[in-house]
PDB file of C-alpha atoms in Angstrom:
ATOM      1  CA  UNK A   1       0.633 -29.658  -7.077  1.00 56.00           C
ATOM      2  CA  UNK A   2       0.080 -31.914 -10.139  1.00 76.00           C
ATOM      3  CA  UNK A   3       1.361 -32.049 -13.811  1.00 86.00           C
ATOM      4  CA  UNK A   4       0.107 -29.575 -15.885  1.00 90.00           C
ATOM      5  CA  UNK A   5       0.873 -28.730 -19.131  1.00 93.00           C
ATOM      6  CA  UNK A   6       2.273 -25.703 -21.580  1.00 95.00           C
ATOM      7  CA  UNK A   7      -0.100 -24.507 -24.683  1.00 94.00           C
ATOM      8  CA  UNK A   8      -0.996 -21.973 -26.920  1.00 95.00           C
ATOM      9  CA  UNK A   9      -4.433 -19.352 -27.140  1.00 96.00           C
ATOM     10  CA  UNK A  10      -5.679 -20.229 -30.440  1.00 95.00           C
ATOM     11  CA  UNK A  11      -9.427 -18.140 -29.506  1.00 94.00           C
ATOM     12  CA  UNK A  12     -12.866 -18.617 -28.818  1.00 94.00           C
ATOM     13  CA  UNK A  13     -15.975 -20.310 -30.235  1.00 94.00           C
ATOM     14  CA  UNK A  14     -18.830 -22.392 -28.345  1.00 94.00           C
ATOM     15  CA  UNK A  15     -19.751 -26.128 -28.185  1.00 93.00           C
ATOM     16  CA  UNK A  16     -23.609 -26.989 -27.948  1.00 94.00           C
ATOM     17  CA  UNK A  17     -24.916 -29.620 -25.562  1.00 89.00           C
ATOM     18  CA  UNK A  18     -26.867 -32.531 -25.918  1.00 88.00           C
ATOM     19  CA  UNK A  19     -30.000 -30.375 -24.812  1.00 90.00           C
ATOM     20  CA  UNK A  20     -29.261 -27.300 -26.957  1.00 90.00           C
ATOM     21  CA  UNK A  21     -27.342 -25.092 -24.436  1.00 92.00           C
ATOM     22  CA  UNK A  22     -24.750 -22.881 -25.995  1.00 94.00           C
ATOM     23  CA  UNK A  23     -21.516 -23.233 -23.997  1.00 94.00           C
ATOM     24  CA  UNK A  24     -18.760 -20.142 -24.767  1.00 95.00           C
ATOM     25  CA  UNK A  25     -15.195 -21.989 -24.511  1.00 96.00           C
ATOM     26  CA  UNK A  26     -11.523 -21.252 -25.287  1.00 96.00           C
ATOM     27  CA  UNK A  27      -9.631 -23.147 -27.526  1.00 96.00           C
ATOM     28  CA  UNK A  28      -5.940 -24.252 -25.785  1.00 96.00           C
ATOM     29  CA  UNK A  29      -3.267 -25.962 -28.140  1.00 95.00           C
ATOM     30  CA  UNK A  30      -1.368 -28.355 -26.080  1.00 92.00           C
ATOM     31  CA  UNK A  31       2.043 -27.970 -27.730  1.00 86.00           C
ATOM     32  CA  UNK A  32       4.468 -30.712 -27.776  1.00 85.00           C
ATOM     33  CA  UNK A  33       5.691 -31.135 -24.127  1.00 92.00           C
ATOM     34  CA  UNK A  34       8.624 -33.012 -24.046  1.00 93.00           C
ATOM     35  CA  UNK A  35       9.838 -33.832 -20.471  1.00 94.00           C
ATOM     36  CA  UNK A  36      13.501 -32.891 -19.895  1.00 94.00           C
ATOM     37  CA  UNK A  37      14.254 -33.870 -16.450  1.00 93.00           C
ATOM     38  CA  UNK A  38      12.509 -35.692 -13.382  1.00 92.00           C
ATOM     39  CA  UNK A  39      13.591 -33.912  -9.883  1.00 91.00           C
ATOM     40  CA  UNK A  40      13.857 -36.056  -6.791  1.00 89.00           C
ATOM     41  CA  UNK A  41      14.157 -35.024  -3.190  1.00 88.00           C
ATOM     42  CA  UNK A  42      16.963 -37.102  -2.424  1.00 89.00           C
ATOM     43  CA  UNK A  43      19.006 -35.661  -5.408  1.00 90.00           C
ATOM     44  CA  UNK A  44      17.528 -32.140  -6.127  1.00 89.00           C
ATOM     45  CA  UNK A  45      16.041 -30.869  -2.596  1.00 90.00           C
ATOM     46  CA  UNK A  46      12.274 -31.229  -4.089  1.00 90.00           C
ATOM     47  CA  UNK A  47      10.140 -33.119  -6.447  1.00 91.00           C
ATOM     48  CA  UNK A  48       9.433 -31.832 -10.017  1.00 92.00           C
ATOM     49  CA  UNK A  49       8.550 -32.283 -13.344  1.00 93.00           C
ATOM     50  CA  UNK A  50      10.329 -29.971 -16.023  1.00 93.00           C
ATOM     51  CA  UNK A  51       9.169 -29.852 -19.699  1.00 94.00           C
ATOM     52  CA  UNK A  52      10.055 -27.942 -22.490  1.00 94.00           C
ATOM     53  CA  UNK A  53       7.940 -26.679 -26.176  1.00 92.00           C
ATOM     54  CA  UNK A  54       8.291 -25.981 -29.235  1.00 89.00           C
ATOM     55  CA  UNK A  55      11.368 -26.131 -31.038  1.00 90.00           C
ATOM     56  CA  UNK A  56      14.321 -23.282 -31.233  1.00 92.00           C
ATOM     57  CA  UNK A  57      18.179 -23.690 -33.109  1.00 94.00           C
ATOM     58  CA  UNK A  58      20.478 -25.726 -30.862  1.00 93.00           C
ATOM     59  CA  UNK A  59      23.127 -22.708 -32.302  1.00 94.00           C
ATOM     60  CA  UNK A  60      20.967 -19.966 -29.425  1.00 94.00           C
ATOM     61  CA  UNK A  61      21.991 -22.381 -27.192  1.00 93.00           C
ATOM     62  CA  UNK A  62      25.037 -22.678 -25.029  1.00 95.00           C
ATOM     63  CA  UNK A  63      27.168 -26.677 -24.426  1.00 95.00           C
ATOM     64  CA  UNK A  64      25.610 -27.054 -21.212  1.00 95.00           C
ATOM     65  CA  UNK A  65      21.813 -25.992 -21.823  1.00 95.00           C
ATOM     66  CA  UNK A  66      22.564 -28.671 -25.180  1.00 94.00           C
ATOM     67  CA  UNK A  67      23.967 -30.425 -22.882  1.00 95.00           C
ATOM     68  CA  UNK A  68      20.575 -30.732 -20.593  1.00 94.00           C
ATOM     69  CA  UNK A  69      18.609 -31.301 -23.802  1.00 94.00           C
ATOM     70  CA  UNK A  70      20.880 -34.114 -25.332  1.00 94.00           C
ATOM     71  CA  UNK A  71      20.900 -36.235 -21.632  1.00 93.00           C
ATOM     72  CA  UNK A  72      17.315 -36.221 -22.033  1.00 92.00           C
ATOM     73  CA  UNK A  73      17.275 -37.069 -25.674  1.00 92.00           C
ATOM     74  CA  UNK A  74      14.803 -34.280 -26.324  1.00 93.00           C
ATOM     75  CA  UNK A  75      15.001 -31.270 -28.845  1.00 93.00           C
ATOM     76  CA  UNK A  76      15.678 -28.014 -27.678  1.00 94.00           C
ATOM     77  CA  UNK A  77      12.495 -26.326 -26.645  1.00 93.00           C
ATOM     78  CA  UNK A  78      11.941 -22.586 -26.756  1.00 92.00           C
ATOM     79  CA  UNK A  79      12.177 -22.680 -22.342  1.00 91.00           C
ATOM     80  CA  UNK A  80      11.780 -24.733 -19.594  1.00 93.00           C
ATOM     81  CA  UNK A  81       8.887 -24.964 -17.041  1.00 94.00           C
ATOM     82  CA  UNK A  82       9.190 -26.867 -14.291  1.00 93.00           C
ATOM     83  CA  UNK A  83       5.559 -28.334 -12.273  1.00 92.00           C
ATOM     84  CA  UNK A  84       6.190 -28.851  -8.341  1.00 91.00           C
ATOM     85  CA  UNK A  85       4.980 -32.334  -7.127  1.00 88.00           C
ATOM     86  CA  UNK A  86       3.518 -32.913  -3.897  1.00 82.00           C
ATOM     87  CA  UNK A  87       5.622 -34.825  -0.989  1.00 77.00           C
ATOM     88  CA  UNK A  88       3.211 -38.049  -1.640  1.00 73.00           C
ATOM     89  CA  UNK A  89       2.583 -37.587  -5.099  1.00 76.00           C
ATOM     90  CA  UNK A  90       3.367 -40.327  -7.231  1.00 69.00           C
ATOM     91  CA  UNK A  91       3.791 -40.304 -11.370  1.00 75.00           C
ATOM     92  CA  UNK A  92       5.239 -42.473 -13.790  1.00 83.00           C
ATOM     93  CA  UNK A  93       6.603 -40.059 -16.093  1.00 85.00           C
ATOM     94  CA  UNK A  94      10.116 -40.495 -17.188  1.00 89.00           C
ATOM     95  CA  UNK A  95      12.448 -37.994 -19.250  1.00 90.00           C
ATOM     96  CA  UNK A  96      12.175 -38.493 -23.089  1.00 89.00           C
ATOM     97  CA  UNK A  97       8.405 -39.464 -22.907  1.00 90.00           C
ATOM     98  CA  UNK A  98       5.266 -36.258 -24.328  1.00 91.00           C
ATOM     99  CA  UNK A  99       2.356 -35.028 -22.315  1.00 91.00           C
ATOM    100  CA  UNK A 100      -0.478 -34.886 -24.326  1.00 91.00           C
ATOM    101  CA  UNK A 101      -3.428 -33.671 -24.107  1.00 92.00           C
ATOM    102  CA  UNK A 102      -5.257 -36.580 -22.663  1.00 90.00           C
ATOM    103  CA  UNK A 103      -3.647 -35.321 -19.697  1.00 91.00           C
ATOM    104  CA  UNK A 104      -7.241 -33.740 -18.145  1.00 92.00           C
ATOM    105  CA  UNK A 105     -10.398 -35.178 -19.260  1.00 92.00           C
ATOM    106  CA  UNK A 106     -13.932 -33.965 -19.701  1.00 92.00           C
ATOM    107  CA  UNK A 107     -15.565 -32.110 -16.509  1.00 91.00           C
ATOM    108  CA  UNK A 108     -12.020 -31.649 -14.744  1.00 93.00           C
ATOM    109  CA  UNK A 109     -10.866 -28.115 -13.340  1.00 95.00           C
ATOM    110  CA  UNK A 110      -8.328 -26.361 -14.052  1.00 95.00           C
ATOM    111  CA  UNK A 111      -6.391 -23.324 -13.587  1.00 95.00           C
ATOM    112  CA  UNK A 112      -4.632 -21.094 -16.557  1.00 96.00           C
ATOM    113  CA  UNK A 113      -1.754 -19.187 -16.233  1.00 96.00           C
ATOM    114  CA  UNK A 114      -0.963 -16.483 -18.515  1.00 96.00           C
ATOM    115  CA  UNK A 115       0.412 -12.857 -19.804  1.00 96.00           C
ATOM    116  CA  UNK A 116      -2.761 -10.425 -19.892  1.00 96.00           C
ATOM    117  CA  UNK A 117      -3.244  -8.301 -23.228  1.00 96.00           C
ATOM    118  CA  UNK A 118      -1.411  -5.217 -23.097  1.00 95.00           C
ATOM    119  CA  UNK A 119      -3.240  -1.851 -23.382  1.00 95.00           C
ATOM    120  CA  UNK A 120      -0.238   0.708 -23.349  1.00 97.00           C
ATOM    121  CA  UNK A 121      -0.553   3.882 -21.029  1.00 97.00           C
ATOM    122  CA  UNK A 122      -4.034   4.431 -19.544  1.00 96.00           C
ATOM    123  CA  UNK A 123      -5.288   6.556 -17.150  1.00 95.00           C
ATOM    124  CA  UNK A 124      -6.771   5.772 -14.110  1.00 95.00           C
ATOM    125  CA  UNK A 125     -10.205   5.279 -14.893  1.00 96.00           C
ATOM    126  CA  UNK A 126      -9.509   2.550 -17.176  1.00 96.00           C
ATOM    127  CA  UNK A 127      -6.372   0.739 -15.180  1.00 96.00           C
ATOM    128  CA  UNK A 128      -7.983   1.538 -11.598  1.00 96.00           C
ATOM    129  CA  UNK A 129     -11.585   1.950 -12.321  1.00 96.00           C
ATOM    130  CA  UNK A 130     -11.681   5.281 -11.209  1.00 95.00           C
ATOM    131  CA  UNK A 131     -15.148   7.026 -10.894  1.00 93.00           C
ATOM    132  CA  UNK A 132     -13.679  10.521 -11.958  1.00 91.00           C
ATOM    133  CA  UNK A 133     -14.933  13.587 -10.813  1.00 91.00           C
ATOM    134  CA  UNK A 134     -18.273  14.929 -10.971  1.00 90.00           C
ATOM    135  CA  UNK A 135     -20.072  15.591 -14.416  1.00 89.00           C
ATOM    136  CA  UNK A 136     -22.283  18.327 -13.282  1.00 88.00           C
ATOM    137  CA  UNK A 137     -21.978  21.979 -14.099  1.00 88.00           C
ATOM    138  CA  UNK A 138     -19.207  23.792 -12.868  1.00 88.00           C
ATOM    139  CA  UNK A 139     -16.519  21.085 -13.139  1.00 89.00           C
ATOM    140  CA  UNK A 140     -14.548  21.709 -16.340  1.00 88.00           C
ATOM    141  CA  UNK A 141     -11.765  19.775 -17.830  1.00 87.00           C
ATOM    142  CA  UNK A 142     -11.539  17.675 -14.547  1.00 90.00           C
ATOM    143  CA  UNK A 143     -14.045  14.777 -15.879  1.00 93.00           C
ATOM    144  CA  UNK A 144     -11.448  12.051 -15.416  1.00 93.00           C
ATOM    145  CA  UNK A 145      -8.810  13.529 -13.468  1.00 92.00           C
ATOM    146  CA  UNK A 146      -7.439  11.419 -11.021  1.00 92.00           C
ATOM    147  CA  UNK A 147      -7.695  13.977  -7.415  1.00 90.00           C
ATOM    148  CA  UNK A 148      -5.256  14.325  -5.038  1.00 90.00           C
ATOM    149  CA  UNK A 149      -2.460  12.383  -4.661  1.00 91.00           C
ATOM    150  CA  UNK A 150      -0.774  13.361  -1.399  1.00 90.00           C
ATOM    151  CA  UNK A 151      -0.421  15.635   1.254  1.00 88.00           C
ATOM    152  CA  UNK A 152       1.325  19.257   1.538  1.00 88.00           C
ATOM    153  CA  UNK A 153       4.877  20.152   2.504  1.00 90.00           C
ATOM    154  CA  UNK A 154       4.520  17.355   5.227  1.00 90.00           C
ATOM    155  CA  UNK A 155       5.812  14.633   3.418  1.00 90.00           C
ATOM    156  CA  UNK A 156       6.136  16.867   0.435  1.00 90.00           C
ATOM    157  CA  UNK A 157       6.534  13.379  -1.456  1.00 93.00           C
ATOM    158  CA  UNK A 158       3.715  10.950  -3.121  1.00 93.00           C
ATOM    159  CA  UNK A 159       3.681   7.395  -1.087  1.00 94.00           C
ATOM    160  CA  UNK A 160       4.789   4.688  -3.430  1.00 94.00           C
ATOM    161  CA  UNK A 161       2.449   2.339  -4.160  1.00 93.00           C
ATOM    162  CA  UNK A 162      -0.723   5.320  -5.539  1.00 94.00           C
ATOM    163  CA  UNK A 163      -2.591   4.169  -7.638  1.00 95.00           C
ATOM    164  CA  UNK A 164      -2.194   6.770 -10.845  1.00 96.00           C
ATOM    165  CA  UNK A 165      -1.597   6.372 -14.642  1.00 96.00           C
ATOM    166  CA  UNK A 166       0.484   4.189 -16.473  1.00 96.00           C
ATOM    167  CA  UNK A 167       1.473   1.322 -18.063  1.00 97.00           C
ATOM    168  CA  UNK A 168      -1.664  -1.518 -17.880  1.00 97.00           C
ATOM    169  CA  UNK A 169      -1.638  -4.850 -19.044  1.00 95.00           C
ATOM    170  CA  UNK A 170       1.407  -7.604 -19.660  1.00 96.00           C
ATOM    171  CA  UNK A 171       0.808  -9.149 -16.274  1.00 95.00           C
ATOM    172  CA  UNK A 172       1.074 -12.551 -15.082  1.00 96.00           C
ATOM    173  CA  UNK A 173      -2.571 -13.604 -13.889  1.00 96.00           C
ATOM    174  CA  UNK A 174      -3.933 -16.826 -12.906  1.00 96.00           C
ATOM    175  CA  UNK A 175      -7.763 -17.329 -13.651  1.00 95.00           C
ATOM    176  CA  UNK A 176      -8.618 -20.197 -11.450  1.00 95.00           C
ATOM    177  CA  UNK A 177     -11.246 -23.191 -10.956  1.00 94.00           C
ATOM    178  CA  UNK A 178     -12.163 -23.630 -15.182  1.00 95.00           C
ATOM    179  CA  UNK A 179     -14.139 -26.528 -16.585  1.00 95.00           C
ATOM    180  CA  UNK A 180     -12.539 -28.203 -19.015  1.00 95.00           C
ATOM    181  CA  UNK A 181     -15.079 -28.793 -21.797  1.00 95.00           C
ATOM    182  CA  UNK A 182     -13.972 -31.266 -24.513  1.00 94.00           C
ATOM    183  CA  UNK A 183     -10.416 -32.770 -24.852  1.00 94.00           C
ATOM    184  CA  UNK A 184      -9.968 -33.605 -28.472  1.00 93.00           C
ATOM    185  CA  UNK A 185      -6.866 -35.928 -28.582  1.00 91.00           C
ATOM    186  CA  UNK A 186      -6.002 -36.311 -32.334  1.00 92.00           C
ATOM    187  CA  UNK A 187      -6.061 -32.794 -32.868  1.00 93.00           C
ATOM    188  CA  UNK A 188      -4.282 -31.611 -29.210  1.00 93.00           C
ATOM    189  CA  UNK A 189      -6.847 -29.441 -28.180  1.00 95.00           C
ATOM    190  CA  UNK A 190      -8.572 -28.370 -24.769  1.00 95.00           C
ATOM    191  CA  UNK A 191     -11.641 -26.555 -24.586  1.00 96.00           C
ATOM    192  CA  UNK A 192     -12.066 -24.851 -21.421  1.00 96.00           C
ATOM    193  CA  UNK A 193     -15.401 -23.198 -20.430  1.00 95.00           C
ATOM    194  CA  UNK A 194     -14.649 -19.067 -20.154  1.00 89.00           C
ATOM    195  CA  UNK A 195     -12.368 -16.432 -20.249  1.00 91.00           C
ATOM    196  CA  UNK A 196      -8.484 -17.296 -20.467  1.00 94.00           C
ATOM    197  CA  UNK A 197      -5.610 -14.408 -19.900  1.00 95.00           C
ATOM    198  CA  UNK A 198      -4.160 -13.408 -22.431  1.00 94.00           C
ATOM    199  CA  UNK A 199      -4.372 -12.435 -26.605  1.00 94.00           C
ATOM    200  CA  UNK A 200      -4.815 -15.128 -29.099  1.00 94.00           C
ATOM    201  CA  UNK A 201      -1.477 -16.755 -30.290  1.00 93.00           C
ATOM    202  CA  UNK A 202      -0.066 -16.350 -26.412  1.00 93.00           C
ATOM    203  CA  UNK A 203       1.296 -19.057 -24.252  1.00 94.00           C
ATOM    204  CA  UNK A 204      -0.483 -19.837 -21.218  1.00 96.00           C
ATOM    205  CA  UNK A 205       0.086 -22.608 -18.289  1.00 95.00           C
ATOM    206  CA  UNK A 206      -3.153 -25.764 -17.694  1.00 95.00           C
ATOM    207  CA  UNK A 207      -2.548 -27.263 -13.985  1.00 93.00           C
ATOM    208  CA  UNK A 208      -4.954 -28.616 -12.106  1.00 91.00           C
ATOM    209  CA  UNK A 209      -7.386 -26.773  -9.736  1.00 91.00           C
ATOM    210  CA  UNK A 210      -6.212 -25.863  -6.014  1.00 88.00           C
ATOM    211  CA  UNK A 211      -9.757 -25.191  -4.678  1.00 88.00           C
ATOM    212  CA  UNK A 212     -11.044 -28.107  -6.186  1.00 87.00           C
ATOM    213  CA  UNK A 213      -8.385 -30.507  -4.605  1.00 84.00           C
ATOM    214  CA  UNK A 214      -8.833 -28.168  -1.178  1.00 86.00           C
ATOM    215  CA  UNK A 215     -12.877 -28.808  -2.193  1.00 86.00           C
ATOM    216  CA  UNK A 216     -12.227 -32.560  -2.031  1.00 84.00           C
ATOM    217  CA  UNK A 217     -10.473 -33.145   0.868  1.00 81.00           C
ATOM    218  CA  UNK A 218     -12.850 -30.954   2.981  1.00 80.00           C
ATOM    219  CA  UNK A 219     -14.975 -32.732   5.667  1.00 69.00           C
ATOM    220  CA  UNK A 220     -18.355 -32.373   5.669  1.00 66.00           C
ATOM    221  CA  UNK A 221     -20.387 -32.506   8.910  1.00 63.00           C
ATOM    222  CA  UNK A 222     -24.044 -34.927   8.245  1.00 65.00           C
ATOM    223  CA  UNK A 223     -26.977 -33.072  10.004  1.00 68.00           C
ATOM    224  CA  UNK A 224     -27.936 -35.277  13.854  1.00 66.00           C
ATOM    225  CA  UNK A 225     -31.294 -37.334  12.829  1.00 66.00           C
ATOM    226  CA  UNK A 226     -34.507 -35.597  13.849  1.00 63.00           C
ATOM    227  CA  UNK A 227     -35.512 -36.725  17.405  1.00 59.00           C
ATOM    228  CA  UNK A 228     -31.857 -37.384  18.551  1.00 58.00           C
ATOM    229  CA  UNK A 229     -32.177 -34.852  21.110  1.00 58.00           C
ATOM    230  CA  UNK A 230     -32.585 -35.323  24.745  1.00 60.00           C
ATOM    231  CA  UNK A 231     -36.121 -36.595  26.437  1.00 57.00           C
ATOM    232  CA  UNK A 232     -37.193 -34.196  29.115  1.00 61.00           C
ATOM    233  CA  UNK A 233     -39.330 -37.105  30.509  1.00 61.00           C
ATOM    234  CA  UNK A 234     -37.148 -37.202  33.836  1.00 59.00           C
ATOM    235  CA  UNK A 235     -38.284 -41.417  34.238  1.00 62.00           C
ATOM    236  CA  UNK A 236     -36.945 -41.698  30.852  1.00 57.00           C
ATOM    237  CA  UNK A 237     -33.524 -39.765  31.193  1.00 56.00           C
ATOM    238  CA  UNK A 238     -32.794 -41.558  34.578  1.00 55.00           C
ATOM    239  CA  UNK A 239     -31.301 -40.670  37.755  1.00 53.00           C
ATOM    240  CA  UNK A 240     -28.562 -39.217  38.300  1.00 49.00           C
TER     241      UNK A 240
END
């Protein structure tokens, strides 16, 4: 897994290109990430990059997690993320230095991490896309009622794991294989073709696509030439 990178949503607007297409993008704000420590497997058990953002009061803090911060000559950040590193993955970053956001460049992919909106309690139409029951006469107050949910005396219980109402949203969720746009490095900005998780202001995660890496290392088999195959002239195949 490579370096990625912690930003903020700031929204949604569109780029044009150079033959008048309208491209719908999200704006990411790389925030300052400050690297805090370098894992090594001989020392740590794996390989890893951890960074921290923002800024919070050293006084939330306890000695040791100042402590951390101080060895590595950063400020406190508001947390600590940590990207895995692949067994023969190599990178020259060093605790103390930023990653920017000249990190990705134009036409790379990307996956975004991040906390979906939240829409309170919803029923199960909404959270489970339900059909709900049948709008035809006869059926009264049962429109969007969610049917049965278990059995008689025998269990006499509902299974865990039914899909019903409740709480939807404020969920972890990946969208994966994004084009990143535009990277505009004096202002710190990403623009990513699509949808991202998550409401504007929230903080959401930039790594580096997994299908396209898988997508690149794939073999491809060429198609045999035309006439390759076997002559049925039996002076021309030979004797056996």
């Amino acid at each position: 897994m490579a370096i990625g990178l912690v930003g903020r949503k700031a929204g949604m607007t569109r780029v044009f290109t150079d033959a008048g297409e309208t491209v719908p993008v999200t704006v990411i704000e790389v925030l300052p990430n400050r690297v805090t420590q370098v894992k090594e497997q001989e020392r740590d058990g794996y390989r890893s990059v951890q960074v921290t953002y923002g800024v919070r009061r050293p006084q939330l803090y306890s000695k040791a997690v100042n402590g951390h911060y101080a060895r590595a000559g950063v400020a406190p950040g508001r947390s600590l993320v940590e990207f895995r590193l692949a067994a023969g993955e190599q990178t020259d970053v060093k605790a103390g230095s930023e990653i920017r956001a000249d990190l990705f460049k134009d036409g790379d992919k990307v996956d975004v991490t991040g906390t979906t909106i939240g829409k309170g309690f919803a029923g199960t139409m909404k959270r489970h896309n339900f059909a709900g029951g049948m709008a035809s006469h006869g059926n009264s107050v049962s429109h969007r009622a969610p049917g049965s949910i278990g059995q008689r005396q025998t269990p006499g219980r509902v299974f865990k794991g039914r899909r019903m109402s409740g709480h939807m949203g404020v969920q972890r969720r990946t969208t994966e294989n994004l084009r990143v746009v535009q990277v505009d490095t004096e202002r710190n900005l990403l623009l990513v073709r699509g949808a991202v998780p998550g409401a504007e202001g929230g903080q959401v995660i930039v790594r580096a696509s997994l299908k396209a890496a898988r997508l690149a290392k794939r073999r491809t088999t060429a198609p045999s030439k035309v006439g390759s195959a076997p002559s049925k002239d039996p002076a021309k195949a030979g004797k056996k």
